[in-house]
Amino acid sequence: MARTLSFLLLLLGLCGNSVSGGPPSSTNTSGDLNYELPTANYETQGSYKPGSIGILFRMVRIFLHMVQPNDFPEDILAKVIQKSFEPSINFDKSENIILALKVLNYEIGIVIYALLGLLFVILMPVVGYFFCMCRCCNRCGGKMHQRQKENGPFQRKCFAISLLVICIIMSFGIFCGFVANHSVRTRIKRTRILANSNFKDLRTLLNQTPEQIQFILAQYNTTKDKAFSDLNSIHSLLGGGIHERLRPNVTPVLDEIKSMVTVIKETKKALESTKSSLQNLRDTSAQLSSNLTNVKTSIQRSLRDPTCSVHPASETCNSIRTSLSQLDSNLDVNQLPPVDTELDNVNNVLRTDLGGLVQKGYQAFNDIPERVQHQTKNIVADVKGVLNSIGPRVNRVTQQIPIESTLSKFAVYINKTESHIHRNLHSLEEYDSYWWLGGLIICFLLTLIVTFYYLGLLCGVCGYDRDATPTRRGCVSHTGGVFLMVGVGLSFLFCWLLMIIVIVTFVIGTNVEKLICEPYASTKFFQVLDTPYLFNDNWQYYLSGIIFNKSDIRLTFGQVYSDCKNNRGVYATLHLENRFNISKHLNINEHTENINHEFENLNINLNIVLLDKAGRANLQNFAVCGIDRINYATYLSQTGKHPAKVNLLSFAYDLETKANHLPPGTLRQSLKREAEIIKMIHRQQVVPMEQSLGTLRDSIKTLQPISNGLVDRIARILTSLDSAQDFVTNNIASVINDEIRKYVRTIVGHFEQYLLWVDFSVREKMVSCKPVATALDSAVNVLLCGYVISPLNLFWFGIGKATVFSLPALIFAVKLAKYYRRMDSEDVYDDPLPR
């Protein structure tokens, strides 16, 4: 514990000049910068896994819980530790007597078992001595004479079975002793590997600390590059932000005006088509009427032929004469008013390039990013200068850390400690070999005793002859009895000595297990160390008193161990904010204020005119161009009519058919010639007129929806234009200021994120003290408890079990030896008893 505490205090120097207060609420502030301090991979495992022998260790712990079922005595142990620092202890004081009684009450189970062991140690040689003297005086079964009893065979079997069971129990105890002793054989090798692994982790920690500092410094360049990239992209970040804020109000209006330019052009095209179609219809309609009148006159002249007065030709002629009324024009083009005025008005509107004016509005709006970049050129250069100045400041802060000297001192301390441990390991290995040899001798002594019992049972059972009398028993049976008595003699000679070893190891192993190993695993041990005023009457918290000389700061062993276990940095673990504050050196607010101060001089002027007066007047002129006053109903009515009252082509064919019913002659030929003329008129005049009518109808259908609500539509456009222009004029300053603040937050956010990350990394991540907690776990949990105490407890448990059961074993062995050994005399009866 002292070495570990020294290690923690040395680590204090690593962060003593570079750390600050509590951790930030979040390390993710703005931007897409992601910092991750490199961490080391440590190879040492702080937990101990005994493997298959673990079941024996658990069995011993169950027995210890039966011996010592009391909870961990935190208060008692704390008071005992406090008393140990007193120069002299007066046992006459009532509080000391009460404390001693509490200790005795806690240790009552161990004391009882120890007293029983001492009773065994005392009585075993005394009983053995008197037993030997008694046997020598032919007492206590020493006389080689056996009385025959009716239940003699039953007693012999019971004694043999009982001795066999006891020997098996003793064998299991000896097996536990051998297993525990074997683990002693390899623990120095395992300790050396464990020590090397821990020192490797500690050196990894030392080597990693400068790398972490360099990484922190290197991340400043990453942050600066990101900030410079955003400064160079001010046209898209700041200018684009302004552009996007204005877009919902500006773009729809410009799009509507742009669409109106297309409407004006379409109107002109439709009016020109209407004018052309009207002129064609006037010309062709007059010619068609004239031609049809001529054809009708010619046919009437032909029908005066005498042939028409003869029946049945007269009926055909009358029919033809009746149909001639259909040969006439069906259009009244004069009802269609001209569109020359409207066309002239639209042409006057088009003399102004409204599309170009709209494009200027678009350009003024879309040039915002470039204008922002041009106007902020000097400010960006000044901000870059401020950002460049932050790097040397951070570097100076890190240079204040006495990292090289502290790491050198700590490396020397580690090297000395490692050499000291390796130097002592050779001596410990020698002592361990003595321990192993002594344990082996103890196990072999018990093995020898049990072996004699097994041999005695084997020879006695196998050589026993039921028909032989006690004085005539065979040599094998007699040898078995001798083996049993040899085992009894060895038990009297050595078991009391073995019990002394068992008592000593039992008291030591049990107390270490219950007072150190178990509370350390449950962290209750640290609660004792954290007892206020435990090591110093003037210090409430011992660690804070050592580190800060302020014992009122809550810094506990349990919290330090837990934080180190969770791989926290030494600063956060030791609450070093009470000694040095990195925020005063990094001074995040100072740097951000400098950046904000530079941006306060940022002044952006944007004068955006969406559409000038000429464009507005152009739209107003188009609204009154007159297309809304055109009589579209008349146009649609006339264009829906056929050029002639009858289908001339059908009329011509009908005329030819009727002419064929007439007798051959001049009339017939004349009518057929007129039919051909009608067909020609249809082809040359009616068909083109139909096309002109269709074109005119399409033009009218184009103009009609344009004219519907034209004035209101342009009025709405002008209203929207005024609203958008007012919004831009009145709100652009506030929009620019809002976007500047957002942009500044982005730039400042990068460095706030970096500086907060530096603060957080130094406090929470840098100089992680996990190897220290692992080293403490290795020393206590693995080395002391796993390599020493657990095998020690298993050893005394096995040897103690074998030693304790040697007492009933020797009793049964003495009783059973009478049935196997050859007697000098025996009882003689007329009727021998059954054997």
Tab-separated table of C-alpha atoms in Angstrom, residues 303 308-309 312-324 658 662:
chain	number	residue	atom	x	y	z
A	303	LEU	CA	-80.380	24.221	-116.733
A	308	CYS	CA	-84.694	19.879	-118.824
A	309	SER	CA	-88.253	20.235	-120.101
A	312	PRO	CA	-87.771	12.404	-116.697
A	313	ALA	CA	-84.827	14.858	-117.138
A	314	SER	CA	-87.051	17.630	-115.869
A	315	GLU	CA	-87.174	16.113	-112.411
A	316	THR	CA	-83.360	15.883	-112.243
A	317	CYS	CA	-82.996	19.447	-113.386
A	318	ASN	CA	-85.504	20.651	-110.803
A	319	SER	CA	-83.590	18.821	-108.098
A	320	ILE	CA	-80.334	20.456	-109.205
A	321	ARG	CA	-82.011	23.855	-109.441
A	322	THR	CA	-83.326	23.479	-105.875
A	323	SER	CA	-79.856	22.640	-104.401
A	324	LEU	CA	-78.148	25.647	-105.947
A	658	LYS	CA	-77.428	13.642	-111.099
A	662	LEU	CA	-79.458	12.949	-117.792
